[in-house]
CSV table of C-alpha atoms in Angstrom, one decimal:
chain,number,residue,atom,x,y,z
A,1,MET,CA,15.8,-13.3,-16.7
A,2,LEU,CA,16.5,-14.3,-13.1
A,3,SER,CA,14.0,-16.9,-11.9
A,4,LYS,CA,12.1,-15.9,-8.8
A,5,PRO,CA,12.8,-18.3,-5.9
A,6,ASP,CA,9.9,-20.5,-4.7
A,7,ASP,CA,10.1,-19.0,-1.2
A,8,VAL,CA,9.2,-15.5,-2.4
A,9,PHE,CA,5.5,-15.3,-2.2
A,10,ASP,CA,3.7,-13.3,-4.9
A,11,ARG,CA,5.6,-10.1,-5.8
A,12,ASP,CA,5.8,-11.3,-9.4
A,13,ASP,CA,5.7,-7.8,-10.9
A,14,GLU,CA,8.2,-6.5,-8.4
A,15,TRP,CA,10.6,-9.4,-9.1
A,16,ALA,CA,10.3,-9.0,-12.8
A,17,ASP,CA,11.1,-5.3,-12.7
A,18,LEU,CA,14.0,-5.8,-10.4
A,19,ALA,CA,15.3,-8.7,-12.3
A,20,ASP,CA,15.2,-6.8,-15.6
A,21,PHE,CA,17.0,-3.9,-13.9
A,22,THR,CA,19.7,-6.2,-12.5
A,23,ALA,CA,20.3,-8.4,-15.6
A,24,SER,CA,20.2,-5.5,-18.1
A,25,ASP,CA,23.4,-5.1,-20.2
A,26,LEU,CA,22.9,-1.3,-20.5
A,27,PRO,CA,26.3,0.3,-19.8
A,28,GLY,CA,27.3,2.3,-16.8
A,29,LEU,CA,26.0,2.7,-13.3
A,30,ARG,CA,22.2,2.6,-13.0
A,31,ILE,CA,20.3,3.4,-9.7
A,32,ALA,CA,17.1,1.9,-8.4
A,33,ILE,CA,15.1,3.3,-5.5
A,34,VAL,CA,13.0,0.8,-3.5
A,35,TYR,CA,10.9,1.9,-0.6
A,36,GLY,CA,7.9,1.0,1.5
A,37,ARG,CA,6.8,0.6,5.1
A,38,ARG,CA,8.4,-2.0,7.3
A,39,ARG,CA,7.3,-5.6,7.2
A,40,GLN,CA,6.3,-5.5,3.5
A,41,GLY,CA,9.1,-7.9,2.6
A,42,LYS,CA,11.4,-5.5,0.8
A,43,SER,CA,14.6,-6.7,2.5
A,44,TYR,CA,13.7,-10.4,1.9
A,45,LEU,CA,12.9,-9.7,-1.8
A,46,LEU,CA,16.2,-7.8,-2.3
A,47,ARG,CA,18.3,-10.3,-0.4
A,48,ARG,CA,17.0,-13.1,-2.5
A,49,LEU,CA,17.5,-11.0,-5.7
A,50,ALA,CA,21.1,-10.3,-4.7
A,51,GLU,CA,21.6,-14.0,-4.0
A,52,ALA,CA,20.1,-15.0,-7.3
A,53,ALA,CA,22.3,-12.5,-9.2
A,54,GLY,CA,25.5,-13.1,-7.2
A,55,GLY,CA,25.5,-9.5,-6.0
A,56,LEU,CA,26.0,-8.0,-2.6
A,57,TYR,CA,23.2,-7.2,-0.2
A,58,HIS,CA,24.1,-5.0,2.7
A,59,LEU,CA,21.7,-4.1,5.5
A,60,ALA,CA,22.6,-0.9,7.3
A,61,THR,CA,21.8,-0.3,11.0
A,62,GLU,CA,21.3,2.9,13.0
A,63,GLN,CA,25.0,3.5,13.9
A,64,THR,CA,27.6,6.2,13.8
A,65,GLU,CA,29.3,6.8,10.4
A,66,SER,CA,32.5,5.1,11.5
A,67,ILE,CA,30.7,1.9,12.6
A,68,ALA,CA,28.5,2.0,9.5
A,69,LEU,CA,31.6,2.1,7.3
A,70,ARG,CA,33.2,-0.7,9.2
A,71,ARG,CA,30.1,-2.9,8.8
A,72,PHE,CA,30.0,-2.2,5.1
A,73,ALA,CA,33.7,-3.0,4.7
A,74,ASP,CA,33.2,-6.3,6.5
A,75,SER,CA,30.2,-7.1,4.3
A,76,PHE,CA,32.1,-6.3,1.1
A,77,ALA,CA,35.1,-8.4,2.3
A,78,THR,CA,32.9,-11.4,3.0
A,79,TRP,CA,31.4,-11.0,-0.5
A,80,LEU,CA,34.9,-11.1,-1.9
A,81,GLY,CA,35.8,-14.2,0.1
A,82,GLN,CA,38.2,-12.3,2.4
A,83,PRO,CA,38.2,-12.3,6.2
A,84,THR,CA,36.4,-9.8,8.3
A,85,GLY,CA,38.6,-6.8,8.9
A,86,ALA,CA,40.5,-7.2,5.7
A,87,LEU,CA,39.1,-3.9,4.3
A,88,ALA,CA,38.8,-0.4,5.7
A,89,PHE,CA,37.4,2.8,4.2
A,90,ASN,CA,38.1,6.4,5.1
A,91,ASP,CA,34.6,7.6,4.1
A,92,TRP,CA,31.7,6.7,1.9
A,93,GLU,CA,33.2,8.2,-1.2
A,94,HIS,CA,36.2,5.9,-0.7
A,95,ALA,CA,33.9,2.9,0.0
A,96,LEU,CA,31.6,3.3,-3.0
A,97,THR,CA,34.3,4.2,-5.4
A,98,TYR,CA,36.3,1.1,-4.3
A,99,ALA,CA,33.2,-1.2,-4.4
A,100,THR,CA,32.1,-0.2,-7.9
A,101,ARG,CA,35.6,-0.5,-9.3
A,102,VAL,CA,36.1,-4.0,-7.8
A,103,MET,CA,32.7,-5.1,-9.0
A,104,ALA,CA,33.5,-3.8,-12.5
A,105,ASP,CA,36.8,-5.7,-12.5
A,106,ARG,CA,35.1,-8.9,-11.3
A,107,ARG,CA,32.5,-8.5,-14.1
A,108,HIS,CA,35.3,-8.6,-16.7
A,109,GLU,CA,36.7,-11.7,-15.0
A,110,GLY,CA,33.3,-13.4,-15.1
A,111,VAL,CA,33.1,-13.6,-11.3
A,112,GLY,CA,30.1,-12.2,-9.4
A,113,ALA,CA,27.5,-9.7,-10.5
A,114,PRO,CA,28.1,-5.9,-10.4
A,115,MET,CA,25.1,-5.3,-8.2
A,116,LEU,CA,25.1,-3.6,-4.8
A,117,VAL,CA,22.0,-3.3,-2.5
A,118,LEU,CA,22.2,-0.7,0.3
A,119,ASP,CA,19.2,-1.5,2.5
A,120,GLU,CA,17.9,1.0,5.1
A,121,PHE,CA,19.8,3.7,3.2
A,122,PRO,CA,18.1,6.5,5.4
A,123,TYR,CA,20.2,5.3,8.3
A,124,LEU,CA,23.4,5.9,6.3
A,125,ALA,CA,22.2,9.3,5.0
A,126,HIS,CA,21.2,10.4,8.5
A,127,THR,CA,24.7,10.0,9.8
A,128,THR,CA,26.3,11.1,6.5
A,129,PRO,CA,24.0,13.9,5.1
A,130,GLY,CA,26.2,14.2,2.0
A,131,LEU,CA,25.8,10.6,1.0
A,132,PRO,CA,23.2,11.2,-1.7
A,133,SER,CA,25.6,13.8,-3.3
A,134,ILE,CA,28.4,11.2,-3.1
A,135,VAL,CA,26.2,8.8,-5.0
A,136,GLN,CA,25.4,11.6,-7.5
A,137,ALA,CA,29.0,12.3,-8.1
A,138,LEU,CA,29.7,8.6,-8.7
A,139,TYR,CA,26.8,8.4,-11.1
A,140,ASP,CA,27.9,11.4,-13.0
A,141,GLU,CA,31.4,9.8,-13.4
A,142,ILE,CA,30.5,6.2,-14.3
A,143,GLY,CA,26.8,6.4,-15.2
A,144,PRO,CA,25.4,6.3,-18.7
A,145,GLY,CA,26.6,9.8,-19.5
A,146,GLY,CA,29.9,9.6,-17.6
A,147,THR,CA,33.4,9.0,-18.9
A,148,GLY,CA,34.7,6.8,-16.2
A,149,GLY,CA,33.7,3.4,-17.5
A,150,ARG,CA,31.1,1.4,-19.5
A,151,THR,CA,30.7,-1.7,-17.4
A,152,PRO,CA,27.1,-2.4,-16.4
A,153,LEU,CA,26.8,-1.6,-12.6
A,154,ARG,CA,23.6,-1.7,-10.5
A,155,LEU,CA,23.0,0.1,-7.3
A,156,VAL,CA,19.8,-0.4,-5.3
A,157,LEU,CA,19.0,2.1,-2.5
A,158,CYS,CA,16.2,0.8,-0.2
A,159,GLY,CA,14.6,2.2,2.9
A,160,SER,CA,11.5,2.1,5.1
A,161,ALA,CA,11.4,5.9,5.8
A,162,ILE,CA,9.0,6.6,3.0
A,163,SER,CA,9.1,10.3,3.1
A,164,VAL,CA,12.9,10.3,2.9
A,165,MET,CA,13.2,7.7,0.2
A,166,ALA,CA,10.5,9.2,-2.0
A,167,ASP,CA,12.3,12.6,-1.7
A,168,LEU,CA,15.6,11.3,-3.0
A,169,LEU,CA,14.6,11.7,-6.7
A,170,SER,CA,12.4,14.8,-6.3
A,171,GLY,CA,12.8,18.6,-6.7
A,172,THR,CA,16.4,19.8,-6.4
A,173,LYS,CA,17.7,16.7,-4.6
A,174,ALA,CA,21.1,15.3,-5.6
A,175,LEU,CA,19.7,12.2,-7.3
A,176,ARG,CA,16.9,13.9,-9.3
A,177,GLY,CA,16.9,12.5,-12.8
A,178,ARG,CA,19.3,9.7,-12.0
A,179,GLY,CA,17.0,6.9,-11.0
A,180,ALA,CA,16.4,4.2,-13.6
A,181,LEU,CA,13.8,2.5,-11.4
A,182,GLU,CA,11.6,3.7,-8.6
A,183,MET,CA,9.5,1.1,-6.8
A,184,ARG,CA,7.2,1.3,-3.8
A,185,VAL,CA,6.6,-2.1,-2.2
A,186,THR,CA,3.0,-2.0,-0.9
A,187,PRO,CA,0.9,-4.5,1.2
A,188,PHE,CA,-0.6,-7.5,-0.6
A,189,GLY,CA,-3.9,-7.0,-2.4
A,190,PHE,CA,-6.9,-8.5,-0.7
A,191,ARG,CA,-6.8,-11.7,-2.7
A,192,ASP,CA,-3.1,-12.3,-2.3
A,193,ALA,CA,-3.4,-11.6,1.5
A,194,ARG,CA,-6.0,-14.3,1.7
A,195,SER,CA,-3.7,-16.8,0.1
A,196,TYR,CA,-0.7,-15.7,2.2
A,197,TRP,CA,-2.6,-16.3,5.4
A,198,GLY,CA,-4.1,-19.5,4.2
A,199,ILE,CA,-7.7,-18.5,4.6
A,200,THR,CA,-10.4,-20.5,2.8
A,201,ASP,CA,-13.7,-18.7,3.7
A,202,PRO,CA,-14.0,-15.4,1.7
A,203,ASN,CA,-16.1,-13.7,4.4
A,204,THR,CA,-13.4,-14.5,7.0
A,205,ALA,CA,-10.7,-13.3,4.5
A,206,PHE,CA,-12.6,-10.0,4.0
A,207,THR,CA,-13.0,-9.3,7.7
A,208,HIS,CA,-9.4,-10.2,8.5
A,209,ASN,CA,-8.2,-7.9,5.6
A,210,ALA,CA,-10.3,-5.0,6.9
A,211,LEU,CA,-8.8,-5.3,10.3
A,212,ILE,CA,-5.2,-6.3,9.6
A,213,GLY,CA,-4.6,-5.4,6.0
A,214,GLY,CA,-2.1,-7.1,3.7
A,215,THR,CA,1.2,-6.4,5.3
A,216,PRO,CA,3.0,-9.8,5.1
A,217,GLY,CA,5.3,-9.3,8.1
A,218,TYR,CA,2.3,-9.3,10.5
A,219,ARG,CA,1.9,-13.0,10.0
A,220,GLU,CA,5.2,-13.5,11.9
A,221,LEU,CA,4.1,-11.2,14.8
A,222,VAL,CA,1.0,-13.0,15.9
A,223,PRO,CA,1.1,-15.9,18.4
A,224,VAL,CA,-1.4,-18.0,16.3
A,225,PRO,CA,-1.2,-17.3,12.6
A,226,ARG,CA,-4.0,-19.8,11.7
A,227,ILE,CA,-7.4,-18.1,11.6
A,228,PRO,CA,-10.5,-20.0,12.6
A,229,GLU,CA,-13.1,-19.8,9.9
A,230,ASP,CA,-16.4,-20.2,11.8
A,231,PRO,CA,-18.6,-17.1,12.3
A,232,GLU,CA,-17.2,-16.2,15.7
A,233,GLY,CA,-13.6,-17.3,14.9
A,234,ILE,CA,-12.3,-14.0,13.8
A,235,GLY,CA,-13.4,-12.4,17.1
A,236,ARG,CA,-11.5,-15.1,19.1
A,237,TRP,CA,-8.5,-14.6,16.9
A,238,MET,CA,-8.5,-10.8,17.3
A,239,VAL,CA,-8.8,-11.1,21.1
A,240,ARG,CA,-5.9,-13.5,21.3
A,241,ASN,CA,-3.5,-12.1,18.7
A,242,VAL,CA,-4.2,-8.3,18.5
A,243,LEU,CA,-6.1,-6.9,21.4
A,244,ARG,CA,-3.7,-8.0,24.2
A,245,PRO,CA,-1.0,-5.6,25.4
A,246,THR,CA,1.5,-8.4,25.4
A,247,VAL,CA,1.3,-9.1,21.6
A,248,PRO,CA,3.3,-7.1,19.1
A,249,LEU,CA,0.4,-5.9,16.9
A,250,PHE,CA,-1.3,-4.2,19.9
A,251,ASP,CA,1.1,-1.3,19.7
A,252,GLU,CA,2.1,-1.6,16.1
A,253,ALA,CA,0.4,1.7,15.1
A,254,ASN,CA,2.5,3.7,17.6
A,255,ARG,CA,5.7,2.0,16.5
A,256,VAL,CA,5.3,2.6,12.8
A,257,ILE,CA,4.5,6.3,13.2
A,258,HIS,CA,7.8,6.8,15.0
A,259,GLU,CA,9.7,5.1,12.2
A,260,ASP,CA,9.6,8.1,9.8
A,261,PRO,CA,12.2,10.6,11.0
A,262,ARG,CA,10.2,13.5,9.6
A,263,ILE,CA,7.2,12.7,11.9
A,264,ARG,CA,8.3,14.4,15.1
A,265,ASP,CA,5.3,15.7,17.1
A,266,THR,CA,3.6,12.3,17.3
A,267,ALA,CA,0.8,13.7,19.5
A,268,VAL,CA,-0.5,15.9,16.7
A,269,TYR,CA,-0.1,13.1,14.1
A,270,SER,CA,-2.0,10.7,16.4
A,271,SER,CA,-4.8,13.2,16.9
A,272,LEU,CA,-5.0,13.7,13.1
A,273,LEU,CA,-5.2,10.0,12.5
A,274,ALA,CA,-7.9,9.5,15.2
A,275,ALA,CA,-10.0,12.2,13.6
A,276,VAL,CA,-9.7,10.8,10.1
A,277,ALA,CA,-10.4,7.2,11.4
A,278,ALA,CA,-13.5,8.4,13.1
A,279,GLY,CA,-14.9,9.6,9.8
A,280,GLU,CA,-13.8,13.2,9.4
A,281,SER,CA,-12.6,13.6,5.8
A,282,ALA,CA,-12.3,17.4,5.3
A,283,PRO,CA,-9.2,19.3,6.5
A,284,ALA,CA,-11.4,22.1,7.9
A,285,LYS,CA,-13.4,19.8,10.1
A,286,ILE,CA,-10.2,17.9,11.2
A,287,GLY,CA,-8.7,21.2,12.1
A,288,GLY,CA,-11.8,22.2,14.0
A,289,LEU,CA,-11.7,19.0,16.1
A,290,LEU,CA,-8.1,19.7,16.9
A,291,GLY,CA,-8.6,23.4,17.6
A,292,ARG,CA,-6.1,24.4,14.9
A,293,PRO,CA,-6.4,26.3,11.6
A,294,THR,CA,-6.5,24.2,8.5
A,295,SER,CA,-3.3,25.8,7.1
A,296,SER,CA,-1.3,24.7,10.2
A,297,LEU,CA,-2.0,21.1,9.4
A,298,SER,CA,-1.0,21.0,5.8
A,299,TYR,CA,2.5,19.8,6.5
A,300,GLN,CA,1.4,17.1,8.9
A,301,LEU,CA,-1.2,15.8,6.4
A,302,ARG,CA,1.4,15.7,3.6
A,303,MET,CA,3.8,13.7,5.8
A,304,LEU,CA,1.0,11.2,6.8
A,305,GLU,CA,0.2,10.8,3.1
A,306,SER,CA,3.7,10.4,2.0
A,307,ALA,CA,4.3,7.8,4.7
A,308,GLY,CA,1.2,5.8,3.5
A,309,PHE,CA,-0.9,6.3,6.6
A,310,ILE,CA,-3.6,8.4,4.9
A,311,GLU,CA,-4.8,8.8,1.4
A,312,ARG,CA,-6.7,11.4,-0.5
A,313,ARG,CA,-9.7,10.0,-2.4
A,314,HIS,CA,-10.7,12.1,-5.3
A,315,ASP,CA,-14.3,12.5,-6.5
A,316,LEU,CA,-14.4,11.1,-10.0
A,317,LEU,CA,-17.1,13.6,-11.1
A,318,LEU,CA,-16.7,16.8,-9.2
A,319,ASP,CA,-13.7,19.0,-9.0
A,320,ARG,CA,-13.5,19.5,-5.3
A,321,ARG,CA,-11.2,18.9,-2.4
A,322,PRO,CA,-10.4,15.2,-2.0
A,323,ALA,CA,-11.7,13.3,1.0
A,324,ILE,CA,-9.1,12.2,3.4
A,325,ALA,CA,-9.2,8.6,4.7
A,326,VAL,CA,-7.0,6.3,6.7
A,327,ALA,CA,-5.1,4.0,4.3
A,328,ASP,CA,-3.6,1.6,6.8
A,329,PRO,CA,-6.1,-1.0,8.4
A,330,VAL,CA,-3.9,-1.5,11.5
A,331,MET,CA,-3.8,2.3,12.1
A,332,ARG,CA,-7.5,2.5,11.7
A,333,LEU,CA,-8.1,-0.4,14.1
A,334,HIS,CA,-5.8,1.3,16.6
A,335,HIS,CA,-7.6,4.6,16.7
A,336,LEU,CA,-11.1,3.1,16.5
A,337,VAL,CA,-10.9,0.2,18.9
A,338,ILE,CA,-7.6,0.0,20.8
A,339,GLU,CA,-7.0,3.6,21.8
A,340,PRO,CA,-10.6,4.4,22.9
A,341,TYR,CA,-10.7,1.2,25.0
A,342,LEU,CA,-7.1,1.2,26.1
A,343,ALA,CA,-7.7,1.0,29.9
A,344,GLU,CA,-10.1,-1.9,29.5
A,345,LEU,CA,-7.7,-3.8,27.2
A,346,GLU,CA,-4.9,-3.3,29.6
A,347,ALA,CA,-7.1,-4.7,32.3
A,348,GLY,CA,-7.5,-7.9,30.3
A,349,ARG,CA,-11.1,-7.3,29.0
A,350,ALA,CA,-10.3,-7.8,25.3
A,351,ALA,CA,-13.4,-10.1,24.8
A,352,ASP,CA,-15.7,-7.5,26.2
A,353,VAL,CA,-14.1,-4.7,24.2
A,354,TRP,CA,-14.5,-6.7,21.0
A,355,HIS,CA,-18.1,-7.3,21.7
A,356,ASP,CA,-18.9,-3.7,22.5
A,357,ALA,CA,-17.0,-2.3,19.5
A,358,GLN,CA,-19.0,-4.3,16.9
A,359,HIS,CA,-21.0,-1.3,15.8
A,360,THR,CA,-17.8,0.7,15.2
A,361,VAL,CA,-16.2,-2.3,13.5
A,362,LYS,CA,-19.1,-2.8,11.1
A,363,SER,CA,-19.8,0.9,10.3
A,364,LYS,CA,-16.3,2.4,10.3
A,365,ILE,CA,-14.1,-0.5,9.4
A,366,LEU,CA,-15.9,-3.1,7.4
A,367,GLY,CA,-18.1,-0.6,5.4
A,368,PRO,CA,-15.3,1.6,4.2
A,369,HIS,CA,-13.1,-1.4,3.5
A,370,LEU,CA,-15.7,-3.0,1.3
A,371,GLU,CA,-16.0,0.2,-0.7
A,372,ALA,CA,-12.2,0.3,-1.2
A,373,ILE,CA,-11.8,-3.3,-2.3
A,374,ALA,CA,-14.9,-3.1,-4.5
A,375,ALA,CA,-13.2,-0.3,-6.4
A,376,GLU,CA,-10.0,-2.4,-6.5
A,377,TRP,CA,-11.9,-5.4,-7.9
A,378,THR,CA,-13.6,-3.2,-10.5
A,379,VAL,CA,-10.2,-2.0,-11.9
A,380,ARG,CA,-8.1,-5.1,-11.4
A,381,TYR,CA,-10.6,-8.0,-12.0
A,382,GLY,CA,-13.8,-6.5,-13.4
A,383,ARG,CA,-12.9,-6.7,-17.1
A,384,ARG,CA,-11.7,-10.3,-17.0
A,385,GLU,CA,-14.4,-11.6,-14.6
A,386,ALA,CA,-17.5,-9.5,-15.4
A,387,GLY,CA,-16.8,-8.0,-18.8
A,388,LEU,CA,-16.6,-4.4,-17.4
A,389,GLU,CA,-14.9,-1.9,-19.7
A,390,THR,CA,-13.7,0.4,-16.9
A,391,GLY,CA,-10.7,2.5,-16.5
A,392,GLY,CA,-10.4,4.3,-13.2
A,393,ALA,CA,-12.9,3.5,-10.4
A,394,GLY,CA,-13.7,5.2,-7.1
A,395,PRO,CA,-16.2,7.3,-5.2
A,396,ALA,CA,-18.3,10.1,-6.8
A,397,THR,CA,-20.9,12.6,-5.9
A,398,LEU,CA,-23.9,13.5,-8.1
A,399,PRO,CA,-26.2,16.5,-7.4
A,400,CYS,CA,-29.9,15.7,-7.6
A,401,LYS,CA,-32.4,18.6,-7.9
A,402,GLU,CA,-35.3,16.2,-7.7
A,403,HIS,CA,-34.4,15.1,-4.1
A,404,ARG,CA,-32.6,18.4,-3.3
A,405,THR,CA,-29.5,16.5,-2.2
A,406,SER,CA,-26.4,14.9,-3.6
A,407,HIS,CA,-26.1,11.2,-4.1
A,408,GLU,CA,-23.0,9.5,-2.9
A,409,ILE,CA,-21.8,6.8,-5.2
A,410,ASP,CA,-19.6,4.1,-3.6
A,411,VAL,CA,-18.0,2.9,-6.8
A,412,LEU,CA,-18.2,4.6,-10.1
A,413,GLY,CA,-16.2,3.3,-13.1
A,414,LEU,CA,-15.3,5.6,-15.9
A,415,VAL,CA,-14.9,4.3,-19.4
A,416,ARG,CA,-11.4,3.4,-20.4
A,417,GLY,CA,-9.4,6.5,-21.3
A,418,ALA,CA,-11.8,8.9,-19.8
A,419,ARG,CA,-10.3,11.7,-17.6
A,420,PRO,CA,-11.9,12.1,-14.1
A,421,ARG,CA,-13.7,15.3,-13.3
A,422,THR,CA,-14.2,16.3,-17.0
A,423,ALA,CA,-17.5,17.3,-18.5
A,424,GLY,CA,-19.2,14.4,-20.4
A,425,ALA,CA,-16.8,11.7,-19.1
A,426,GLY,CA,-18.3,8.4,-20.0
A,427,VAL,CA,-19.5,6.1,-17.2
A,428,ALA,CA,-19.0,2.3,-17.5
A,429,PHE,CA,-20.2,1.1,-14.1
A,430,VAL,CA,-22.2,2.3,-11.2
A,431,ALA,CA,-22.3,0.4,-7.9
A,432,GLU,CA,-23.1,0.4,-4.3
A,433,ALA,CA,-21.1,-1.5,-1.6
A,434,LYS,CA,-22.8,-2.7,1.6
A,435,ALA,CA,-21.2,-4.5,4.5
A,436,ARG,CA,-24.1,-4.2,6.9
A,437,ASP,CA,-26.1,-7.2,8.3
A,438,ARG,CA,-29.2,-6.5,6.2
A,439,PRO,CA,-28.5,-7.6,2.6
A,440,PRO,CA,-29.1,-5.1,-0.2
A,441,GLY,CA,-32.2,-5.5,-2.3
A,442,ILE,CA,-34.6,-3.8,-4.7
A,443,GLU,CA,-34.5,-0.4,-2.9
A,444,GLN,CA,-30.7,-0.2,-3.5
A,445,LEU,CA,-31.1,-1.3,-7.1
A,446,ARG,CA,-33.8,1.4,-7.8
A,447,ARG,CA,-31.4,4.0,-6.3
A,448,LEU,CA,-28.7,3.0,-8.8
A,449,GLU,CA,-31.2,3.2,-11.6
A,450,HIS,CA,-32.1,6.7,-10.6
A,451,ILE,CA,-28.4,7.7,-10.4
A,452,ARG,CA,-27.7,6.2,-13.9
A,453,GLU,CA,-30.6,8.3,-15.2
A,454,LEU,CA,-29.2,11.4,-13.6
A,455,LEU,CA,-25.7,10.7,-15.0
A,456,ASN,CA,-27.2,10.6,-18.5
A,457,ARG,CA,-29.1,13.9,-17.9
A,458,SER,CA,-25.9,15.5,-16.7
A,459,GLY,CA,-24.1,14.8,-19.9
A,460,HIS,CA,-22.3,11.6,-18.9
A,461,ASP,CA,-23.0,8.7,-21.2
A,462,ALA,CA,-24.1,6.0,-18.8
A,463,ALA,CA,-26.8,4.4,-20.8
A,464,ASP,CA,-24.9,1.1,-21.2
A,465,ALA,CA,-23.3,1.2,-17.7
A,466,PRO,CA,-24.1,-2.0,-15.7
A,467,LEU,CA,-25.4,-1.5,-12.2
A,468,GLY,CA,-23.6,-3.4,-9.4
A,469,LEU,CA,-24.4,-4.3,-5.8
A,470,PHE,CA,-21.4,-5.4,-3.7
A,471,SER,CA,-22.4,-7.2,-0.4
A,472,ALA,CA,-20.7,-8.9,2.5
A,473,ASN,CA,-24.0,-10.6,3.5
A,474,GLY,CA,-25.7,-11.8,0.4
A,475,PHE,CA,-28.8,-10.3,-1.4
A,476,THR,CA,-32.5,-10.4,-1.0
A,477,ASP,CA,-34.5,-13.0,-3.0
A,478,GLU,CA,-36.3,-10.2,-4.8
A,479,VAL,CA,-33.2,-8.6,-6.2
A,480,ARG,CA,-31.7,-12.0,-7.0
A,481,ALA,CA,-34.8,-12.8,-9.0
A,482,GLU,CA,-34.7,-9.5,-10.9
A,483,ALA,CA,-31.0,-9.9,-11.7
A,484,LEU,CA,-31.6,-13.2,-13.3
A,485,HIS,CA,-33.5,-11.5,-16.1
A,486,ARG,CA,-31.3,-8.4,-16.5
A,487,GLN,CA,-28.0,-8.1,-18.3
A,488,ASP,CA,-27.3,-4.7,-16.7
A,489,VAL,CA,-27.3,-5.9,-13.1
A,490,LEU,CA,-24.4,-7.5,-11.3
A,491,LEU,CA,-24.6,-9.0,-7.8
A,492,ILE,CA,-21.2,-9.3,-6.4
A,493,GLY,CA,-20.8,-11.2,-3.1
A,494,MET,CA,-17.7,-12.2,-1.3
A,495,GLU,CA,-17.3,-15.4,-3.3
A,496,HIS,CA,-17.1,-13.2,-6.5
A,497,LEU,CA,-14.8,-10.6,-5.0
A,498,TYR,CA,-12.4,-13.4,-4.1
A,499,GLY,CA,-12.7,-15.2,-7.4
A,500,ASP,CA,-14.3,-18.4,-5.9
A,501,ALA,CA,-17.4,-18.1,-8.1
A,502,PRO,CA,-18.0,-16.5,-11.5
A,503,VAL,CA,-20.0,-13.3,-11.7
A,504,GLU,CA,-23.3,-14.2,-13.4
A,505,ARG,CA,-25.0,-12.0,-16.0
A,506,ALA,CA,-28.3,-12.8,-17.6
């Protein structure tokens, strides 16, 4: 297998999948679809893959069809060792047919790898709407079921317009059923993001991740990438690197929403995102705030979801409408802190704004983010680091006749193999996540005990489910003392979430 270069940070799984796809000896043309938001490192990853394999990486730009063809001809000529201008193509059918034939010939001669990467493919498809059909025809001719050749050829189509790229293989589209690999490149997880930014203190890493997220390209956009790790350091860093109109991240949310060609009425989309960021999670309430019927927002919500700006969080116990939440931390920060205080920030009062927005930051940014990464930790690290036998994990709601209410469960882990929202689904973990200043204690533990009892009464086998408290600010002495003598209680602080200390069980 192709070795991953040392300068490619993380992305081990992505590299392994792409390397297997590239190096496979399976005959015929095989197509990979790679997509993700800008600044995730897709282009860098694919460029280094092409270099390692000896293939051709071509980055398209937003140009007319004739210029795009000329640029591709020059890229291909350079790859062949010929001078710029040595090649010319009449159209994309001519270009791709010629390129794949030459690559196949060179493969037989033992020169170069039959691999072609077309990055920012949506730019090409926009000026040549029939391009996916051209690729389809080429695949049908020289693909696994074709009759035009058996030489292994690899074509990677990459793009940042997520809704366009994800649609290539769907429904009745030309390339449906023709993709051998479909990969979405996402931001780094919270632990990898900490390593990438070089942050030592886990509390600082958590706050930074809640505000900025794990998009690797953002490190290159800030004036001072190094983050101070004293208690007030993250505030100073935000004021200098994010909350000033002259720095790139200040207006990043507006830029990224314009990148997807299917998001046209940006005022409506921005209003939707602002409502969701403020805490509205039901389509009916979002529509009410915007003065529009829910049905009229269905398309916009689908577009925001496909672009990765929002996500639908399904209740693991109840079969009801999923809650809508902002999936992108920078988008959330923009609509909760930057947009509401825009005039003051433009007047140079970033330090005042950061101070005044602390309640919003803690309640609507840090709190929801801790719940999200607590669920991620449960699934990704819980088994290895705490012995949890969980499958899926996420929020849940449990009716309680005794208190005449419904209990909101921050993190509920189902047993491995259990299907969400089915009667009697076994429960392997019940937890609460708190990012507030006051540390959780006995009161929160008793609430979890009550919820576990209710789960058992409701037909969900939760008798052996451990109870967990996730906290950004430690725990009370009382709950620490009780946890020391109970095997069914886990106290998970920042040092445990980030793997700096083992999770202790009695």
